[in-house]
Coordinates of C-alpha atoms in Angstrom, one line a residue:
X1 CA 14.9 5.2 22.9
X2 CA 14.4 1.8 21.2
X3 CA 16.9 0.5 18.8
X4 CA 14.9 -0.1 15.6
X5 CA 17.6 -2.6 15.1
X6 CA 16.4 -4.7 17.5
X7 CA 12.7 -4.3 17.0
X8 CA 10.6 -7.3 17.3
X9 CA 7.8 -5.6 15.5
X10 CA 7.4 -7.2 12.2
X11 CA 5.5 -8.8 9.6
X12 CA 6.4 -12.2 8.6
X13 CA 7.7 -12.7 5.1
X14 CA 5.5 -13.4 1.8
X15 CA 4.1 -16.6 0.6
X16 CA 6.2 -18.7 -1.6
X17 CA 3.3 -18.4 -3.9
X18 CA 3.3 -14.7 -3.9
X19 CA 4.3 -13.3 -7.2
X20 CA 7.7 -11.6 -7.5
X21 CA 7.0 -8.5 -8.7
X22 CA 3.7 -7.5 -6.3
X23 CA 1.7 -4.6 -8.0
X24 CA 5.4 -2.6 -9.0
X25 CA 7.1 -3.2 -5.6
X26 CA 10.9 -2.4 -5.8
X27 CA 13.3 -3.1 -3.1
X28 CA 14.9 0.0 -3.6
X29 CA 14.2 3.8 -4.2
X30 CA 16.2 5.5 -6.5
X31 CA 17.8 8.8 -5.3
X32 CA 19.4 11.6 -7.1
X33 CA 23.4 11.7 -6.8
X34 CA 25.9 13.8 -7.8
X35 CA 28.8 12.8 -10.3
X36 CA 32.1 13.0 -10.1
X37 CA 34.3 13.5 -13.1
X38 CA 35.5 9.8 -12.8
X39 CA 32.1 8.1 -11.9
X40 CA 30.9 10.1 -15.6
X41 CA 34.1 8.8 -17.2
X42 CA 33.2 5.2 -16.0
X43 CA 29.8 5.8 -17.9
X44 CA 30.5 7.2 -20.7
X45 CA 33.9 5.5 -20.9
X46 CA 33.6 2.2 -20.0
X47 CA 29.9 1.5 -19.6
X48 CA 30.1 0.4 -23.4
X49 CA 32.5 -2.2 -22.9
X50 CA 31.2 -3.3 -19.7
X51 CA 28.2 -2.9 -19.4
X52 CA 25.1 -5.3 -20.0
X53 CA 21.2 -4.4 -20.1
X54 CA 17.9 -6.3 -20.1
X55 CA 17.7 -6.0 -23.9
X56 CA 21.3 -8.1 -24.6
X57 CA 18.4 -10.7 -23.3
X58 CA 19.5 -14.5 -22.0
X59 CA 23.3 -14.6 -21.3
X60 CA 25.6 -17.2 -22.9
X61 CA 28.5 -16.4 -19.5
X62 CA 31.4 -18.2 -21.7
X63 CA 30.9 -16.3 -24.9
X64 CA 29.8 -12.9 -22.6
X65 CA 33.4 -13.6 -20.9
X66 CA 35.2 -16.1 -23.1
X67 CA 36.3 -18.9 -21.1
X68 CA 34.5 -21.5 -19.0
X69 CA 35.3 -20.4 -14.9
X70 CA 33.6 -20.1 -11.6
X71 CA 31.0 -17.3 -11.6
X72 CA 29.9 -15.1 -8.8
X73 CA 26.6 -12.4 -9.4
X74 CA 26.2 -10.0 -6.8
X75 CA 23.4 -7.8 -6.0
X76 CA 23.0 -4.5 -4.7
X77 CA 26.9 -3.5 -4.9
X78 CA 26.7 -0.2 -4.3
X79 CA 30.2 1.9 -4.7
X80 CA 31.8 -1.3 -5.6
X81 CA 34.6 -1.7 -3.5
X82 CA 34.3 -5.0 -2.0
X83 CA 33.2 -6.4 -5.5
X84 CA 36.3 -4.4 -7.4
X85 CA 38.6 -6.2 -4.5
X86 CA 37.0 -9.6 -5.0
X87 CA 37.4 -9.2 -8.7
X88 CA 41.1 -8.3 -8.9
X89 CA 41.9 -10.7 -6.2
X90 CA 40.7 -13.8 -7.9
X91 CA 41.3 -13.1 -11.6
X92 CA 40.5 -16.8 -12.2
X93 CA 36.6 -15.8 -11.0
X94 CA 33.9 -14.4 -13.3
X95 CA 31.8 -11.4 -11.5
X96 CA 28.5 -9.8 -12.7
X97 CA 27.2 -6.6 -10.4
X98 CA 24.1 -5.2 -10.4
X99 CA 23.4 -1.9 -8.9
X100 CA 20.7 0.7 -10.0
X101 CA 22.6 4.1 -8.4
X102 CA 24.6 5.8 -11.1
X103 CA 26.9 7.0 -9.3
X104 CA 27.5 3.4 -7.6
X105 CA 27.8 2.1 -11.5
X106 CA 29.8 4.7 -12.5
X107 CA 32.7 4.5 -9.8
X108 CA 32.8 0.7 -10.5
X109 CA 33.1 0.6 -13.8
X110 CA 36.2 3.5 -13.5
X111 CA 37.8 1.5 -10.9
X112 CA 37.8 -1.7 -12.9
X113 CA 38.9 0.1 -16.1
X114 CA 42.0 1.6 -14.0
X115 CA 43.1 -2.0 -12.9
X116 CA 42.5 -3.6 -15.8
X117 CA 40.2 -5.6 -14.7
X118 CA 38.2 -7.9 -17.5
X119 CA 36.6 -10.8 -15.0
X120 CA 34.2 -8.1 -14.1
X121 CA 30.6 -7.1 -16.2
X122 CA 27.7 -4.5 -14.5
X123 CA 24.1 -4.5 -14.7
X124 CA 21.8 -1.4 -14.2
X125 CA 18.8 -3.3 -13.9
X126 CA 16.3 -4.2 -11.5
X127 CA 18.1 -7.5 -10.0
X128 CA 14.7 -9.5 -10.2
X129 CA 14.4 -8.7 -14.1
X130 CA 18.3 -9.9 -14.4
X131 CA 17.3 -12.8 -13.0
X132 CA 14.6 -13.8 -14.3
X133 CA 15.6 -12.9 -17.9
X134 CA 19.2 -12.6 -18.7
X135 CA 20.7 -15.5 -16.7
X136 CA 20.5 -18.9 -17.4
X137 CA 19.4 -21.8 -14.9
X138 CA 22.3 -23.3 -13.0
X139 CA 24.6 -20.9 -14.4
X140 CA 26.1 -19.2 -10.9
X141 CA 28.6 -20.6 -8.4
X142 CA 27.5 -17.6 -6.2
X143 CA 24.8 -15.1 -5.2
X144 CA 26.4 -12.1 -2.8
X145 CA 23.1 -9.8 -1.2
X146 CA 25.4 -7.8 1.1
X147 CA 23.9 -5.3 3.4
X148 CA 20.7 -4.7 1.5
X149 CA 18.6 -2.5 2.7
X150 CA 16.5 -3.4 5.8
X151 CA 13.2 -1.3 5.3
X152 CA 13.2 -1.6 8.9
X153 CA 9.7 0.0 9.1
X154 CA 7.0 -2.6 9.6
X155 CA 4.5 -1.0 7.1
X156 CA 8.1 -1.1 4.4
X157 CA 8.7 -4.8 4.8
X158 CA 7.2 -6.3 1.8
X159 CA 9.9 -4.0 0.3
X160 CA 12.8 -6.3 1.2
X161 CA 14.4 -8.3 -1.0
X162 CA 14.9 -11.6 0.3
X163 CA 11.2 -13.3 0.6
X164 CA 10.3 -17.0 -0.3
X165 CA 10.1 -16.2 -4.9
X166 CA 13.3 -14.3 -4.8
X167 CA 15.0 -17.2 -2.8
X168 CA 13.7 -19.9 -4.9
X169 CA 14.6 -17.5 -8.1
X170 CA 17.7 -17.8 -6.6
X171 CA 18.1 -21.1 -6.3
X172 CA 17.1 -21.8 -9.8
X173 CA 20.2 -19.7 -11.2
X174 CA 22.8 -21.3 -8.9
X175 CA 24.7 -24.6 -9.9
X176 CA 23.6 -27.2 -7.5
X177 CA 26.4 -26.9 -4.5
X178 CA 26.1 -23.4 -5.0
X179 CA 25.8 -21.3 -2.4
X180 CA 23.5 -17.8 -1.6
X181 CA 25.7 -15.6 1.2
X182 CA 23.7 -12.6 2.8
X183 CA 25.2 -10.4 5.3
X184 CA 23.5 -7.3 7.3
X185 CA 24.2 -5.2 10.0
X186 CA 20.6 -5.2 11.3
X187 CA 19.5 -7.9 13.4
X188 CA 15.7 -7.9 12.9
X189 CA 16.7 -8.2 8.8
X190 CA 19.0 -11.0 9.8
X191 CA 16.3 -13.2 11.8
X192 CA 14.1 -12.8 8.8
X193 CA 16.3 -13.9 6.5
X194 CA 16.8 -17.0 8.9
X195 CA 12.8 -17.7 8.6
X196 CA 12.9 -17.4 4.8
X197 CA 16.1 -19.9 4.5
X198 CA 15.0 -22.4 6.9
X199 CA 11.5 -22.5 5.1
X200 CA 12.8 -22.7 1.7
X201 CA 13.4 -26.3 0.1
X202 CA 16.8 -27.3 -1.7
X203 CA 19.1 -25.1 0.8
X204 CA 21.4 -26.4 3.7
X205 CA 22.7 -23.5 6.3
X206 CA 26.5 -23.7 5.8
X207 CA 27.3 -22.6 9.7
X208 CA 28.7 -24.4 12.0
X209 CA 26.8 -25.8 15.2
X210 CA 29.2 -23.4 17.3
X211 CA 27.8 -20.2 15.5
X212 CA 24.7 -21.7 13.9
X213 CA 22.5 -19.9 12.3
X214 CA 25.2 -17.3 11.4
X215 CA 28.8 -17.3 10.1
X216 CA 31.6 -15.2 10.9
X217 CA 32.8 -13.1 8.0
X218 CA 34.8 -15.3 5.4
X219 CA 37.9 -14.0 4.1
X220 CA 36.8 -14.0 0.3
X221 CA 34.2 -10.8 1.9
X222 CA 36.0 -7.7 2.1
X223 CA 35.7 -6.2 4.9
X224 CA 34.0 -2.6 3.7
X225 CA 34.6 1.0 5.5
X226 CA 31.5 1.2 7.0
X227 CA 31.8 -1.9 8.5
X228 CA 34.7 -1.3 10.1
X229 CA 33.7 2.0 11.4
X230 CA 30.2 0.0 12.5
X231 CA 32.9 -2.4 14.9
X232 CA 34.2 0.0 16.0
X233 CA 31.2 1.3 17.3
X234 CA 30.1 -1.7 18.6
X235 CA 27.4 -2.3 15.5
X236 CA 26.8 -6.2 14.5
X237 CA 26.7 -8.0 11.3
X238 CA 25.5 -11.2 10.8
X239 CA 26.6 -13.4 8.0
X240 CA 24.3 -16.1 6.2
X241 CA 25.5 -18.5 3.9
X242 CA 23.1 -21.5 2.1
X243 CA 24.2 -24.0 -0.2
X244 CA 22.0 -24.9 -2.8
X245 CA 21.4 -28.9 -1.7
X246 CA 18.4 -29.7 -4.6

């Protein structure tokens, strides 16, 4: 049986003209959970403190967090772990997560309010709207799009996340020497994101010419569970990382 990891079978990605949000499009289907006592506490609890929407509108980061420091969105966290261990490991770092799962949201916010953690802020949103309407241009030192999800069938692919307007959206929100770092565990996802960062202006591939157009995993990326269970197996993952150059 073929590995649909490894399936050559795809559609390119989008134009760069194509518009961001195509006829209601999402990148992600959201799914009924169950909740736990803490994951509820964390939203019922801490959600108010936390927590930001598309109506608190354009973000001012240093009044939203009250200091002037390096800041780091990422996208798609999904239980939170390897954003609660980047937050509490570099208290000196501003964070903003955006995940739609509840449950996801829930078990974030109760970790961080355990650990006392105030470098850290969540979204609910649609990461495109956030984007486009809460932060301000040149505001991020960072974009993280860990392991999002492949859509790896070929009639799903205008479904992923990472085509030529969310790059350049991107881009737009980064601080110039800023950098966008992507990491998947499926290979066909990873040579598209290749075609969409070598086509898009004002990026420079960070790798080196030994690993080129990969990186190995960087220290400051926690290494997650399933991860380490997918080594074990034998499963890749392929890290990108882009600097904004323009």
């Amino acid at each position: 049986m073929n590995d649909p990891r490894h399936d050559d079978n795809t559609t390119g990605p989008e134009g760069p003209d194509a518009p961001l949000h195509r006829r209601g499009i999402k990148s992600y289907v959201l799914r009924a959970g169950r909740m736990t006592q803490a994951q509820t506490r964390g939203l019922e609890e801490v959600w108010p403190r936390l927590g930001l929407t598309l109506a608190d509108g354009r973000q001012d980061l240093d009044a939203l967090f009250g200091r002037q420091a390096p800041r780091v969105l990422e996208v798609g966290f999904g239980m939170g772990a390897s954003l609660i261990k980047q937050a509490e490991r570099h208290p000196g770092t501003d964070f903003i997560g955006i995940e739609v799962h509840a449950p996801g949201v829930g078990k974030l916010l109760d970790e961080a309010d355990k650990r006392g953690l105030s470098n850290l802020r969540v979204y609910r949103e649609d990461a495109l709207a956030v984007l486009e309407q809460c932060l301000p241009e040149a505001s991020l030192d960072a974009l993280q799009l860990f392991f999002p999800d492949p859509w790896p069938k070929k009639k799903h692919h205008k479904r992923r996340i990472v085509q030529p307007a969310f790059v350049e959206l991107v881009r737009s929100r980064l601080k110039p020497g800023g950098i966008l770092h992507m990491a998947t565990d499926w290979q066909a996802y990873a040579e598209w994101m290749v075609e969409v960062m070598e086509a898009a202006p004002g990026f420079a591939n960070s790798a080196g010419r030994e690993t080129a157009p990969y990186m190995p995993r960087p220290d400051f990326r926690p290494l997650t569970k399933f991860e380490a269970r997918g080594e074990k197996l034998g499963h890749g993952v392929w890290d990108l990382i882009f600097q904004r150059v323009d």
